[in-house]
């Protein structure tokens, strides 16, 4: 299949380890943040979101951290599995708009 | 399958031809979005609809691009006089307007190649 995200930053982790993917966002007025996972040949898949009035949110095996002071967002994946291999994008949206602005993706490679 | 569907999945056309893509959102989702994605990049917003109304358009949407959602359900994106720079993946997403922010569910995309 075709590759999503050629020449992207790549994070390689061993199966079972924890992964941390980072994202710097640009707009201090952004109010809503989302992490998407994109596998080759597929559309982005929602993972987890967080609003600007929070600094941490947890899901199943995933945690998103938001640091508004330095405009930084991170995605932590616990016990990374081969099925987690994909390109991960952060996205932001401002108030009164649904327009998502996507950041540069990170390719996650999980090896046994 | 009750997700967002897009048709066709792949389109190869010659420069100068017109193409039209279709998106069927998740049933009862009243918001529908179009994005464009080139290799190595994240999706870029093009436009979105609430029901039939087109609420916002990006500067990326030149006058060769037009999107419609005539009955508030499916949407079409037409590109006239295609150029090689139009080659990209065209993604559609839909959401259900609730309170403030709405999770956008993406379709598989239409891959356009302009020769």
JSON list of N, CA, C and O in Angstrom, two decimals, chain A residues 12-67:
[
{"chain": "A", "resi": 12, "resn": "UNK", "atom": "N", "xyz": [10.88, 4.97, 16.94]},
{"chain": "A", "resi": 12, "resn": "UNK", "atom": "CA", "xyz": [10.93, 3.51, 16.93]},
{"chain": "A", "resi": 12, "resn": "UNK", "atom": "C", "xyz": [10.94, 3.02, 18.36]},
{"chain": "A", "resi": 12, "resn": "UNK", "atom": "O", "xyz": [11.79, 3.44, 19.16]},
{"chain": "A", "resi": 13, "resn": "UNK", "atom": "N", "xyz": [10.03, 2.13, 18.69]},
{"chain": "A", "resi": 13, "resn": "UNK", "atom": "CA", "xyz": [9.95, 1.59, 20.05]},
{"chain": "A", "resi": 13, "resn": "UNK", "atom": "C", "xyz": [9.80, 0.09, 20.00]},
{"chain": "A", "resi": 13, "resn": "UNK", "atom": "O", "xyz": [9.32, -0.48, 19.02]},
{"chain": "A", "resi": 14, "resn": "UNK", "atom": "N", "xyz": [10.18, -0.53, 21.08]},
{"chain": "A", "resi": 14, "resn": "UNK", "atom": "CA", "xyz": [10.02, -1.98, 21.19]},
{"chain": "A", "resi": 14, "resn": "UNK", "atom": "C", "xyz": [8.63, -2.29, 21.73]},
{"chain": "A", "resi": 14, "resn": "UNK", "atom": "O", "xyz": [8.11, -1.56, 22.59]},
{"chain": "A", "resi": 15, "resn": "UNK", "atom": "N", "xyz": [8.07, -3.34, 21.22]},
{"chain": "A", "resi": 15, "resn": "UNK", "atom": "CA", "xyz": [6.76, -3.78, 21.69]},
{"chain": "A", "resi": 15, "resn": "UNK", "atom": "C", "xyz": [6.77, -3.90, 23.21]},
{"chain": "A", "resi": 15, "resn": "UNK", "atom": "O", "xyz": [7.70, -4.47, 23.79]},
{"chain": "A", "resi": 16, "resn": "UNK", "atom": "N", "xyz": [5.76, -3.35, 23.83]},
{"chain": "A", "resi": 16, "resn": "UNK", "atom": "CA", "xyz": [5.64, -3.40, 25.28]},
{"chain": "A", "resi": 16, "resn": "UNK", "atom": "C", "xyz": [6.14, -2.15, 25.98]},
{"chain": "A", "resi": 16, "resn": "UNK", "atom": "O", "xyz": [5.76, -1.89, 27.14]},
{"chain": "A", "resi": 17, "resn": "UNK", "atom": "N", "xyz": [6.99, -1.39, 25.30]},
{"chain": "A", "resi": 17, "resn": "UNK", "atom": "CA", "xyz": [7.48, -0.15, 25.89]},
{"chain": "A", "resi": 17, "resn": "UNK", "atom": "C", "xyz": [6.41, 0.93, 25.78]},
{"chain": "A", "resi": 17, "resn": "UNK", "atom": "O", "xyz": [5.46, 0.81, 25.01]},
{"chain": "A", "resi": 18, "resn": "UNK", "atom": "N", "xyz": [6.62, 2.02, 26.52]},
{"chain": "A", "resi": 18, "resn": "UNK", "atom": "CA", "xyz": [5.74, 3.18, 26.40]},
{"chain": "A", "resi": 18, "resn": "UNK", "atom": "C", "xyz": [6.27, 4.12, 25.32]},
{"chain": "A", "resi": 18, "resn": "UNK", "atom": "O", "xyz": [7.48, 4.24, 25.13]},
{"chain": "A", "resi": 19, "resn": "UNK", "atom": "N", "xyz": [5.36, 4.78, 24.62]},
{"chain": "A", "resi": 19, "resn": "UNK", "atom": "CA", "xyz": [5.73, 5.73, 23.57]},
{"chain": "A", "resi": 19, "resn": "UNK", "atom": "C", "xyz": [5.26, 7.12, 23.96]},
{"chain": "A", "resi": 19, "resn": "UNK", "atom": "O", "xyz": [4.19, 7.28, 24.55]},
{"chain": "A", "resi": 20, "resn": "UNK", "atom": "N", "xyz": [6.06, 8.11, 23.60]},
{"chain": "A", "resi": 20, "resn": "UNK", "atom": "CA", "xyz": [5.65, 9.50, 23.80]},
{"chain": "A", "resi": 20, "resn": "UNK", "atom": "C", "xyz": [5.86, 10.24, 22.49]},
{"chain": "A", "resi": 20, "resn": "UNK", "atom": "O", "xyz": [6.98, 10.29, 21.96]},
{"chain": "A", "resi": 21, "resn": "UNK", "atom": "N", "xyz": [4.79, 10.79, 21.96]},
{"chain": "A", "resi": 21, "resn": "UNK", "atom": "CA", "xyz": [4.83, 11.57, 20.73]},
{"chain": "A", "resi": 21, "resn": "UNK", "atom": "C", "xyz": [4.52, 13.01, 21.07]},
{"chain": "A", "resi": 21, "resn": "UNK", "atom": "O", "xyz": [3.54, 13.29, 21.78]},
{"chain": "A", "resi": 22, "resn": "UNK", "atom": "N", "xyz": [5.34, 13.92, 20.59]},
{"chain": "A", "resi": 22, "resn": "UNK", "atom": "CA", "xyz": [5.21, 15.34, 20.94]},
{"chain": "A", "resi": 22, "resn": "UNK", "atom": "C", "xyz": [4.72, 16.18, 19.77]},
{"chain": "A", "resi": 22, "resn": "UNK", "atom": "O", "xyz": [4.93, 15.83, 18.61]},
{"chain": "A", "resi": 23, "resn": "UNK", "atom": "N", "xyz": [4.12, 17.29, 20.12]},
{"chain": "A", "resi": 23, "resn": "UNK", "atom": "CA", "xyz": [3.59, 18.21, 19.12]},
{"chain": "A", "resi": 23, "resn": "UNK", "atom": "C", "xyz": [3.66, 19.62, 19.68]},
{"chain": "A", "resi": 23, "resn": "UNK", "atom": "O", "xyz": [3.26, 19.86, 20.82]},
{"chain": "A", "resi": 24, "resn": "UNK", "atom": "N", "xyz": [4.15, 20.55, 18.87]},
{"chain": "A", "resi": 24, "resn": "UNK", "atom": "CA", "xyz": [4.12, 21.96, 19.23]},
{"chain": "A", "resi": 24, "resn": "UNK", "atom": "C", "xyz": [3.04, 22.61, 18.40]},
{"chain": "A", "resi": 24, "resn": "UNK", "atom": "O", "xyz": [3.02, 22.45, 17.18]},
{"chain": "A", "resi": 25, "resn": "UNK", "atom": "N", "xyz": [2.12, 23.33, 19.05]},
{"chain": "A", "resi": 25, "resn": "UNK", "atom": "CA", "xyz": [1.08, 24.00, 18.27]},
{"chain": "A", "resi": 25, "resn": "UNK", "atom": "C", "xyz": [1.37, 25.48, 18.19]},
{"chain": "A", "resi": 25, "resn": "UNK", "atom": "O", "xyz": [2.18, 26.01, 18.94]},
{"chain": "A", "resi": 26, "resn": "UNK", "atom": "N", "xyz": [0.69, 26.14, 17.26]},
{"chain": "A", "resi": 26, "resn": "UNK", "atom": "CA", "xyz": [1.12, 27.49, 16.92]},
{"chain": "A", "resi": 26, "resn": "UNK", "atom": "C", "xyz": [0.24, 28.60, 17.49]},
{"chain": "A", "resi": 26, "resn": "UNK", "atom": "O", "xyz": [0.72, 29.70, 17.75]},
{"chain": "A", "resi": 27, "resn": "UNK", "atom": "N", "xyz": [-1.03, 28.31, 17.68]},
{"chain": "A", "resi": 27, "resn": "UNK", "atom": "CA", "xyz": [-1.97, 29.36, 18.01]},
{"chain": "A", "resi": 27, "resn": "UNK", "atom": "C", "xyz": [-2.33, 29.34, 19.50]},
{"chain": "A", "resi": 27, "resn": "UNK", "atom": "O", "xyz": [-2.99, 28.41, 19.97]},
{"chain": "A", "resi": 28, "resn": "UNK", "atom": "N", "xyz": [-1.94, 30.37, 20.21]},
{"chain": "A", "resi": 28, "resn": "UNK", "atom": "CA", "xyz": [-2.23, 30.41, 21.64]},
{"chain": "A", "resi": 28, "resn": "UNK", "atom": "C", "xyz": [-3.73, 30.54, 21.92]},
{"chain": "A", "resi": 28, "resn": "UNK", "atom": "O", "xyz": [-4.18, 30.28, 23.03]},
{"chain": "A", "resi": 29, "resn": "UNK", "atom": "N", "xyz": [-4.49, 30.91, 20.91]},
{"chain": "A", "resi": 29, "resn": "UNK", "atom": "CA", "xyz": [-5.95, 31.01, 21.07]},
{"chain": "A", "resi": 29, "resn": "UNK", "atom": "C", "xyz": [-6.67, 29.69, 20.82]},
{"chain": "A", "resi": 29, "resn": "UNK", "atom": "O", "xyz": [-7.88, 29.61, 21.00]},
{"chain": "A", "resi": 30, "resn": "UNK", "atom": "N", "xyz": [-5.94, 28.68, 20.41]},
{"chain": "A", "resi": 30, "resn": "UNK", "atom": "CA", "xyz": [-6.58, 27.39, 20.16]},
{"chain": "A", "resi": 30, "resn": "UNK", "atom": "C", "xyz": [-7.18, 26.84, 21.44]},
{"chain": "A", "resi": 30, "resn": "UNK", "atom": "O", "xyz": [-6.59, 26.96, 22.52]},
{"chain": "A", "resi": 31, "resn": "UNK", "atom": "N", "xyz": [-8.34, 26.23, 21.30]},
{"chain": "A", "resi": 31, "resn": "UNK", "atom": "CA", "xyz": [-9.13, 25.88, 22.45]},
{"chain": "A", "resi": 31, "resn": "UNK", "atom": "C", "xyz": [-9.39, 24.38, 22.58]},
{"chain": "A", "resi": 31, "resn": "UNK", "atom": "O", "xyz": [-9.90, 23.92, 23.59]},
{"chain": "A", "resi": 32, "resn": "UNK", "atom": "N", "xyz": [-9.05, 23.66, 21.53]},
{"chain": "A", "resi": 32, "resn": "UNK", "atom": "CA", "xyz": [-9.40, 22.24, 21.48]},
{"chain": "A", "resi": 32, "resn": "UNK", "atom": "C", "xyz": [-8.31, 21.53, 20.72]},
{"chain": "A", "resi": 32, "resn": "UNK", "atom": "O", "xyz": [-7.86, 22.02, 19.67]},
{"chain": "A", "resi": 33, "resn": "UNK", "atom": "N", "xyz": [-7.90, 20.37, 21.22]},
{"chain": "A", "resi": 33, "resn": "UNK", "atom": "CA", "xyz": [-6.77, 19.65, 20.64]},
{"chain": "A", "resi": 33, "resn": "UNK", "atom": "C", "xyz": [-7.12, 18.18, 20.51]},
{"chain": "A", "resi": 33, "resn": "UNK", "atom": "O", "xyz": [-7.78, 17.61, 21.39]},
{"chain": "A", "resi": 34, "resn": "UNK", "atom": "N", "xyz": [-6.65, 17.61, 19.42]},
{"chain": "A", "resi": 34, "resn": "UNK", "atom": "CA", "xyz": [-7.00, 16.21, 19.14]},
{"chain": "A", "resi": 34, "resn": "UNK", "atom": "C", "xyz": [-5.78, 15.47, 18.62]},
{"chain": "A", "resi": 34, "resn": "UNK", "atom": "O", "xyz": [-4.95, 16.05, 17.91]},
{"chain": "A", "resi": 35, "resn": "UNK", "atom": "N", "xyz": [-5.70, 14.21, 18.96]},
{"chain": "A", "resi": 35, "resn": "UNK", "atom": "CA", "xyz": [-4.70, 13.32, 18.36]},
{"chain": "A", "resi": 35, "resn": "UNK", "atom": "C", "xyz": [-5.42, 12.35, 17.43]},
{"chain": "A", "resi": 35, "resn": "UNK", "atom": "O", "xyz": [-6.43, 11.75, 17.80]},
{"chain": "A", "resi": 36, "resn": "UNK", "atom": "N", "xyz": [-4.84, 12.22, 16.21]},
{"chain": "A", "resi": 36, "resn": "UNK", "atom": "CA", "xyz": [-5.35, 11.27, 15.23]},
{"chain": "A", "resi": 36, "resn": "UNK", "atom": "C", "xyz": [-4.25, 10.28, 14.87]},
{"chain": "A", "resi": 36, "resn": "UNK", "atom": "O", "xyz": [-3.06, 10.62, 14.85]},
{"chain": "A", "resi": 37, "resn": "UNK", "atom": "N", "xyz": [-4.69, 9.07, 14.55]},
{"chain": "A", "resi": 37, "resn": "UNK", "atom": "CA", "xyz": [-3.80, 8.02, 14.06]},
{"chain": "A", "resi": 37, "resn": "UNK", "atom": "C", "xyz": [-4.16, 7.76, 12.61]},
{"chain": "A", "resi": 37, "resn": "UNK", "atom": "O", "xyz": [-5.35, 7.64, 12.27]},
{"chain": "A", "resi": 38, "resn": "UNK", "atom": "N", "xyz": [-3.16, 7.66, 11.75]},
{"chain": "A", "resi": 38, "resn": "UNK", "atom": "CA", "xyz": [-3.45, 7.39, 10.34]},
{"chain": "A", "resi": 38, "resn": "UNK", "atom": "C", "xyz": [-2.59, 6.24, 9.85]},
{"chain": "A", "resi": 38, "resn": "UNK", "atom": "O", "xyz": [-1.36, 6.33, 9.84]},
{"chain": "A", "resi": 39, "resn": "UNK", "atom": "N", "xyz": [-3.24, 5.18, 9.44]},
{"chain": "A", "resi": 39, "resn": "UNK", "atom": "CA", "xyz": [-2.56, 4.04, 8.84]},
{"chain": "A", "resi": 39, "resn": "UNK", "atom": "C", "xyz": [-2.53, 4.22, 7.33]},
{"chain": "A", "resi": 39, "resn": "UNK", "atom": "O", "xyz": [-3.35, 4.94, 6.75]},
{"chain": "A", "resi": 40, "resn": "UNK", "atom": "N", "xyz": [-1.59, 3.55, 6.71]},
{"chain": "A", "resi": 40, "resn": "UNK", "atom": "CA", "xyz": [-1.38, 3.72, 5.28]},
{"chain": "A", "resi": 40, "resn": "UNK", "atom": "C", "xyz": [-2.65, 3.41, 4.50]},
{"chain": "A", "resi": 40, "resn": "UNK", "atom": "O", "xyz": [-3.28, 2.37, 4.70]},
{"chain": "A", "resi": 41, "resn": "UNK", "atom": "N", "xyz": [-3.03, 4.33, 3.63]},
{"chain": "A", "resi": 41, "resn": "UNK", "atom": "CA", "xyz": [-4.19, 4.12, 2.78]},
{"chain": "A", "resi": 41, "resn": "UNK", "atom": "C", "xyz": [-5.52, 4.38, 3.45]},
{"chain": "A", "resi": 41, "resn": "UNK", "atom": "O", "xyz": [-6.58, 4.14, 2.86]},
{"chain": "A", "resi": 42, "resn": "UNK", "atom": "N", "xyz": [-5.50, 4.89, 4.68]},
{"chain": "A", "resi": 42, "resn": "UNK", "atom": "CA", "xyz": [-6.74, 5.13, 5.41]},
{"chain": "A", "resi": 42, "resn": "UNK", "atom": "C", "xyz": [-6.84, 6.58, 5.85]},
{"chain": "A", "resi": 42, "resn": "UNK", "atom": "O", "xyz": [-5.85, 7.31, 5.88]},
{"chain": "A", "resi": 43, "resn": "UNK", "atom": "N", "xyz": [-8.04, 7.00, 6.20]},
{"chain": "A", "resi": 43, "resn": "UNK", "atom": "CA", "xyz": [-8.24, 8.32, 6.75]},
{"chain": "A", "resi": 43, "resn": "UNK", "atom": "C", "xyz": [-7.82, 8.37, 8.21]},
{"chain": "A", "resi": 43, "resn": "UNK", "atom": "O", "xyz": [-7.65, 7.33, 8.86]},
{"chain": "A", "resi": 44, "resn": "UNK", "atom": "N", "xyz": [-7.62, 9.57, 8.74]},
{"chain": "A", "resi": 44, "resn": "UNK", "atom": "CA", "xyz": [-7.24, 9.70, 10.16]},
{"chain": "A", "resi": 44, "resn": "UNK", "atom": "C", "xyz": [-8.32, 9.13, 11.08]},
{"chain": "A", "resi": 44, "resn": "UNK", "atom": "O", "xyz": [-9.51, 9.28, 10.82]},
{"chain": "A", "resi": 45, "resn": "UNK", "atom": "N", "xyz": [-7.86, 8.53, 12.15]},
{"chain": "A", "resi": 45, "resn": "UNK", "atom": "CA", "xyz": [-8.76, 7.92, 13.13]},
{"chain": "A", "resi": 45, "resn": "UNK", "atom": "C", "xyz": [-8.59, 8.64, 14.46]},
{"chain": "A", "resi": 45, "resn": "UNK", "atom": "O", "xyz": [-7.46, 8.76, 14.96]},
{"chain": "A", "resi": 46, "resn": "UNK", "atom": "N", "xyz": [-9.69, 9.12, 15.03]},
{"chain": "A", "resi": 46, "resn": "UNK", "atom": "CA", "xyz": [-9.66, 9.83, 16.31]},
{"chain": "A", "resi": 46, "resn": "UNK", "atom": "C", "xyz": [-9.10, 8.93, 17.42]},
{"chain": "A", "resi": 46, "resn": "UNK", "atom": "O", "xyz": [-9.46, 7.77, 17.53]},
{"chain": "A", "resi": 47, "resn": "UNK", "atom": "N", "xyz": [-8.19, 9.49, 18.22]},
{"chain": "A", "resi": 47, "resn": "UNK", "atom": "CA", "xyz": [-7.66, 8.74, 19.36]},
{"chain": "A", "resi": 47, "resn": "UNK", "atom": "C", "xyz": [-8.18, 9.34, 20.67]},
{"chain": "A", "resi": 47, "resn": "UNK", "atom": "O", "xyz": [-8.80, 8.67, 21.47]},
{"chain": "A", "resi": 48, "resn": "UNK", "atom": "N", "xyz": [-7.88, 10.62, 20.88]},
{"chain": "A", "resi": 48, "resn": "UNK", "atom": "CA", "xyz": [-8.24, 11.27, 22.12]},
{"chain": "A", "resi": 48, "resn": "UNK", "atom": "C", "xyz": [-8.22, 12.78, 21.92]},
{"chain": "A", "resi": 48, "resn": "UNK", "atom": "O", "xyz": [-7.50, 13.27, 21.05]},
{"chain": "A", "resi": 49, "resn": "UNK", "atom": "N", "xyz": [-9.01, 13.49, 22.70]},
{"chain": "A", "resi": 49, "resn": "UNK", "atom": "CA", "xyz": [-9.03, 14.95, 22.60]},
{"chain": "A", "resi": 49, "resn": "UNK", "atom": "C", "xyz": [-8.90, 15.57, 23.98]},
{"chain": "A", "resi": 49, "resn": "UNK", "atom": "O", "xyz": [-9.02, 14.90, 25.00]},
{"chain": "A", "resi": 50, "resn": "UNK", "atom": "N", "xyz": [-8.64, 16.88, 23.99]},
{"chain": "A", "resi": 50, "resn": "UNK", "atom": "CA", "xyz": [-8.53, 17.59, 25.25]},
{"chain": "A", "resi": 50, "resn": "UNK", "atom": "C", "xyz": [-8.88, 19.05, 25.00]},
{"chain": "A", "resi": 50, "resn": "UNK", "atom": "O", "xyz": [-8.56, 19.61, 23.94]},
{"chain": "A", "resi": 51, "resn": "UNK", "atom": "N", "xyz": [-9.54, 19.67, 25.95]},
{"chain": "A", "resi": 51, "resn": "UNK", "atom": "CA", "xyz": [-9.87, 21.08, 25.83]},
{"chain": "A", "resi": 51, "resn": "UNK", "atom": "C", "xyz": [-8.87, 21.91, 26.61]},
{"chain": "A", "resi": 51, "resn": "UNK", "atom": "O", "xyz": [-8.19, 21.41, 27.50]},
{"chain": "A", "resi": 52, "resn": "UNK", "atom": "N", "xyz": [-8.84, 23.17, 26.32]},
{"chain": "A", "resi": 52, "resn": "UNK", "atom": "CA", "xyz": [-7.79, 24.02, 26.87]},
{"chain": "A", "resi": 52, "resn": "UNK", "atom": "C", "xyz": [-7.92, 24.25, 28.37]},
{"chain": "A", "resi": 52, "resn": "UNK", "atom": "O", "xyz": [-6.98, 24.74, 29.01]},
{"chain": "A", "resi": 53, "resn": "UNK", "atom": "N", "xyz": [-9.07, 23.91, 28.94]},
{"chain": "A", "resi": 53, "resn": "UNK", "atom": "CA", "xyz": [-9.24, 24.09, 30.39]},
{"chain": "A", "resi": 53, "resn": "UNK", "atom": "C", "xyz": [-8.75, 22.88, 31.19]},
{"chain": "A", "resi": 53, "resn": "UNK", "atom": "O", "xyz": [-8.94, 22.80, 32.39]},
{"chain": "A", "resi": 54, "resn": "UNK", "atom": "N", "xyz": [-8.13, 21.94, 30.48]},
{"chain": "A", "resi": 54, "resn": "UNK", "atom": "CA", "xyz": [-7.58, 20.75, 31.12]},
{"chain": "A", "resi": 54, "resn": "UNK", "atom": "C", "xyz": [-6.10, 20.66, 30.77]},
{"chain": "A", "resi": 54, "resn": "UNK", "atom": "O", "xyz": [-5.64, 21.23, 29.78]},
{"chain": "A", "resi": 55, "resn": "UNK", "atom": "N", "xyz": [-5.33, 19.93, 31.59]},
{"chain": "A", "resi": 55, "resn": "UNK", "atom": "CA", "xyz": [-3.93, 19.70, 31.24]},
{"chain": "A", "resi": 55, "resn": "UNK", "atom": "C", "xyz": [-3.60, 18.23, 31.05]},
{"chain": "A", "resi": 55, "resn": "UNK", "atom": "O", "xyz": [-2.51, 17.88, 30.60]},
{"chain": "A", "resi": 56, "resn": "UNK", "atom": "N", "xyz": [-4.57, 17.37, 31.35]},
{"chain": "A", "resi": 56, "resn": "UNK", "atom": "CA", "xyz": [-4.33, 15.94, 31.19]},
{"chain": "A", "resi": 56, "resn": "UNK", "atom": "C", "xyz": [-5.65, 15.23, 30.98]},
{"chain": "A", "resi": 56, "resn": "UNK", "atom": "O", "xyz": [-6.65, 15.57, 31.60]},
{"chain": "A", "resi": 57, "resn": "UNK", "atom": "N", "xyz": [-5.61, 14.24, 30.11]},
{"chain": "A", "resi": 57, "resn": "UNK", "atom": "CA", "xyz": [-6.81, 13.42, 29.90]},
{"chain": "A", "resi": 57, "resn": "UNK", "atom": "C", "xyz": [-6.35, 12.02, 29.55]},
{"chain": "A", "resi": 57, "resn": "UNK", "atom": "O", "xyz": [-5.41, 11.84, 28.77]},
{"chain": "A", "resi": 58, "resn": "UNK", "atom": "N", "xyz": [-7.02, 11.04, 30.14]},
{"chain": "A", "resi": 58, "resn": "UNK", "atom": "CA", "xyz": [-6.61, 9.66, 29.92]},
{"chain": "A", "resi": 58, "resn": "UNK", "atom": "C", "xyz": [-7.69, 8.87, 29.22]},
{"chain": "A", "resi": 58, "resn": "UNK", "atom": "O", "xyz": [-8.89, 9.05, 29.46]},
{"chain": "A", "resi": 59, "resn": "UNK", "atom": "N", "xyz": [-7.23, 7.98, 28.33]},
{"chain": "A", "resi": 59, "resn": "UNK", "atom": "CA", "xyz": [-8.13, 7.04, 27.68]},
{"chain": "A", "resi": 59, "resn": "UNK", "atom": "C", "xyz": [-7.61, 5.64, 27.92]},
{"chain": "A", "resi": 59, "resn": "UNK", "atom": "O", "xyz": [-6.81, 5.41, 28.84]},
{"chain": "A", "resi": 60, "resn": "UNK", "atom": "N", "xyz": [-8.03, 4.74, 27.07]},
{"chain": "A", "resi": 60, "resn": "UNK", "atom": "CA", "xyz": [-7.54, 3.38, 27.21]},
{"chain": "A", "resi": 60, "resn": "UNK", "atom": "C", "xyz": [-6.14, 3.29, 26.61]},
{"chain": "A", "resi": 60, "resn": "UNK", "atom": "O", "xyz": [-5.97, 3.45, 25.42]},
{"chain": "A", "resi": 61, "resn": "UNK", "atom": "N", "xyz": [-5.15, 3.08, 27.44]},
{"chain": "A", "resi": 61, "resn": "UNK", "atom": "CA", "xyz": [-3.73, 3.00, 27.06]},
{"chain": "A", "resi": 61, "resn": "UNK", "atom": "C", "xyz": [-3.14, 4.31, 26.55]},
{"chain": "A", "resi": 61, "resn": "UNK", "atom": "O", "xyz": [-1.97, 4.36, 26.17]},
{"chain": "A", "resi": 62, "resn": "UNK", "atom": "N", "xyz": [-3.93, 5.34, 26.42]},
{"chain": "A", "resi": 62, "resn": "UNK", "atom": "CA", "xyz": [-3.40, 6.62, 25.93]},
{"chain": "A", "resi": 62, "resn": "UNK", "atom": "C", "xyz": [-3.67, 7.74, 26.92]},
{"chain": "A", "resi": 62, "resn": "UNK", "atom": "O", "xyz": [-4.69, 7.74, 27.62]},
{"chain": "A", "resi": 63, "resn": "UNK", "atom": "N", "xyz": [-2.73, 8.68, 26.95]},
{"chain": "A", "resi": 63, "resn": "UNK", "atom": "CA", "xyz": [-2.85, 9.87, 27.80]},
{"chain": "A", "resi": 63, "resn": "UNK", "atom": "C", "xyz": [-2.41, 11.06, 26.97]},
{"chain": "A", "resi": 63, "resn": "UNK", "atom": "O", "xyz": [-1.38, 10.99, 26.28]},
{"chain": "A", "resi": 64, "resn": "UNK", "atom": "N", "xyz": [-3.17, 12.13, 27.02]},
{"chain": "A", "resi": 64, "resn": "UNK", "atom": "CA", "xyz": [-2.77, 13.36, 26.36]},
{"chain": "A", "resi": 64, "resn": "UNK", "atom": "C", "xyz": [-2.45, 14.40, 27.44]},
{"chain": "A", "resi": 64, "resn": "UNK", "atom": "O", "xyz": [-3.18, 14.55, 28.41]},
{"chain": "A", "resi": 65, "resn": "UNK", "atom": "N", "xyz": [-1.33, 15.08, 27.24]},
{"chain": "A", "resi": 65, "resn": "UNK", "atom": "CA", "xyz": [-0.91, 16.15, 28.14]},
{"chain": "A", "resi": 65, "resn": "UNK", "atom": "C", "xyz": [-0.85, 17.45, 27.37]},
{"chain": "A", "resi": 65, "resn": "UNK", "atom": "O", "xyz": [-0.35, 17.50, 26.24]},
{"chain": "A", "resi": 66, "resn": "UNK", "atom": "N", "xyz": [-1.36, 18.51, 27.98]},
{"chain": "A", "resi": 66, "resn": "UNK", "atom": "CA", "xyz": [-1.38, 19.83, 27.34]},
{"chain": "A", "resi": 66, "resn": "UNK", "atom": "C", "xyz": [-0.64, 20.82, 28.23]},
{"chain": "A", "resi": 66, "resn": "UNK", "atom": "O", "xyz": [-0.98, 20.99, 29.40]},
{"chain": "A", "resi": 67, "resn": "UNK", "atom": "N", "xyz": [0.34, 21.49, 27.67]},
{"chain": "A", "resi": 67, "resn": "UNK", "atom": "CA", "xyz": [1.07, 22.54, 28.37]},
{"chain": "A", "resi": 67, "resn": "UNK", "atom": "C", "xyz": [0.87, 23.83, 27.59]},
{"chain": "A", "resi": 67, "resn": "UNK", "atom": "O", "xyz": [1.55, 24.08, 26.59]}
]
